[in-house]
Amino acid sequence: MKAMRQNDRWRWLTAGAVAVCLLAFTLLIGLLGWQGMRAFWPQPVDQYLFQPPEGAAVMVLGETLHQQPQGEQWRYVVKTGNRDFAAPDFRVLYSQGAAKTRRPADAIVLQRRSGGNAYGWLVELREDNEVLTARDRDALLHQRLVQVHEQLRQASHIRRVQMARLNAQLENLQQQVDEQRQRGTFTLQDQSEFDANSVALQRRFSALAQQLTHLQHESQRDTLILRDVQGQDHIIPLAQVVDTWYPNAMSFGQKVQHFFNQIWQFVSDSPTSGGGESGAFPAIFGTVLMVLLMSIIVMPLGVVAAVWLHEYAGRNALTRLVRIAVVNLAGVPSIVYGVFGLGFFVWLIGGTIDQLFFSRSLPNPTFGTPGLLWAALTLALLTLPVVIVATEEGLSRIPDNLRQGSLALGATQAETLWRVVLPLAVPAMLTGLILAVARAAGETAPLMLVGVVKMAPELPVDAVFPYLHLDRKFMHLGFQIYDLAFQSPNIDADRPLVYATALLLVAIILSLNLLAMTLRHRLRERYRIMTH
């Protein structure tokens, strides 16, 4: 009876600890979701007339973030936007008594690619400085905005895909000619073929350049006139406008639709310069791609090391030393791995590869600079102890009678390992993979030294051979959180994005872990019958 009571105490203690952990995780997700998602909900726009304790009255238009009475005065925090031609995004204002306020239904919000949001009233639309007239001006604005976005999309496709392919073809053609000249096999016929091919490629490149110039010119023709709260008119090109809405005139259904559109734009668009709901797609893509590459590298190395330690090495001084080293490596700070990756992978291995295979590009480095490959290798080294320990524990749980039965039936040790032991250890390997992904996806400090940048001009994957460019720098959600939280010149505007990006990173880690856990569960059920 006494033993049962002690067991009950331990059960309640364990259940309480699990409940606390689940509650803490739920509160974390709730905080990130509330603080991050509210940035995408259209907030009402208020027009204020402030009467400060000293000075003339001030008129302000923007989103009210906070208002609080302080004695006879009122303190207001208002997001006024219009950062490029007025005050900062956020203003703290004091009023003698409550400020006069109203919510104009015709107040418009412009989400821009630079300069943050703009608040005001739409005066007119222009095309080449000629006023456009229509019965429904809002429908005309939406139509023109869609047209401009399509022109910008076509221009981006020409620049990033078609022109990039032609540049790659020209570089390959020049490389072939240089190799033939070095070998001394370059003939007059080769010269004529090179000239003909080069002229054809340059002609196609010039045609694309003209098409790109035309699209860029067409996208800059349409402008709108925005009148601010002070009555001043400002010319804003539609090419700089991402979206427009009238928050004070929107129904609940329109607000919900706008909310989901903003979320989709956040996860599918690229970052913009300065304020606004900057897109996170390059950071999402870079994070997932780096984790996948890291997993491809670390799993074979970790499994081979664990198999050697458990199945072949035996128990001696060498294996004890290796196990001590593995345990110690698991406790090394991640920034130390970043310094090691910069010195060993980037400078030593990358510099050697440049000297051997890319000598013509020197002194401009190809692989001798931080990039995707070195970041994946650094994180693979960081998570290697986790995979080794998890795999070795899985191997130790496999009954010895299975090995002995296989050997008794005439199988070799290698066949026993490959056909009996490793399939049963797959769930443990996936456990190591889950732990490795959970740690690697959230690392930021080492990546700052071996490949992550604030803004990458191109994705590591594109339509140009070899399609996956391991030498390119990339963006990462963890670094984007750090940059928005500590390096942003407009932290008040970017604070909601910090929460939204953190929630996105947690969601990606959970998705990758759930995928691995589902696969582990299926494999565990498949091979469980073999142990009985």
mmCIF file of C-alpha atoms in Angstrom, residues 49-59 72-74 76 91-99:
data_model
loop_
_atom_site.group_PDB
_atom_site.id
_atom_site.type_symbol
_atom_site.label_atom_id
_atom_site.label_comp_id
_atom_site.label_asym_id
_atom_site.label_seq_id
_atom_site.Cartn_x
_atom_site.Cartn_y
_atom_site.Cartn_z
ATOM 1 C CA LEU A 49 -7.752 67.605 -33.047
ATOM 2 C CA PHE A 50 -5.319 67.921 -30.161
ATOM 3 C CA GLN A 51 -5.187 70.937 -27.907
ATOM 4 C CA PRO A 52 -1.779 70.650 -26.211
ATOM 5 C CA PRO A 53 -1.121 72.399 -22.897
ATOM 6 C CA GLU A 54 1.092 74.887 -24.706
ATOM 7 C CA GLY A 55 1.054 75.886 -28.352
ATOM 8 C CA ALA A 56 -1.422 75.737 -31.214
ATOM 9 C CA ALA A 57 -3.864 72.949 -31.956
ATOM 10 C CA VAL A 58 -2.538 69.914 -33.831
ATOM 11 C CA MET A 59 -4.522 67.807 -36.278
ATOM 12 C CA GLU A 72 -6.235 66.976 -16.599
ATOM 13 C CA GLN A 73 -4.256 65.881 -19.649
ATOM 14 C CA TRP A 74 -4.708 62.946 -22.003
ATOM 15 C CA TYR A 76 -2.282 59.453 -26.956
ATOM 16 C CA ARG A 91 3.710 59.947 -32.320
ATOM 17 C CA VAL A 92 3.070 60.557 -28.636
ATOM 18 C CA LEU A 93 0.753 63.534 -28.166
ATOM 19 C CA TYR A 94 -0.743 65.259 -25.128
ATOM 20 C CA SER A 95 -4.041 67.082 -25.059
ATOM 21 C CA GLN A 96 -5.637 69.423 -22.537
ATOM 22 C CA GLY A 97 -8.671 67.280 -21.889
ATOM 23 C CA ALA A 98 -9.938 64.612 -24.247
ATOM 24 C CA ALA A 99 -9.076 65.287 -27.888
#
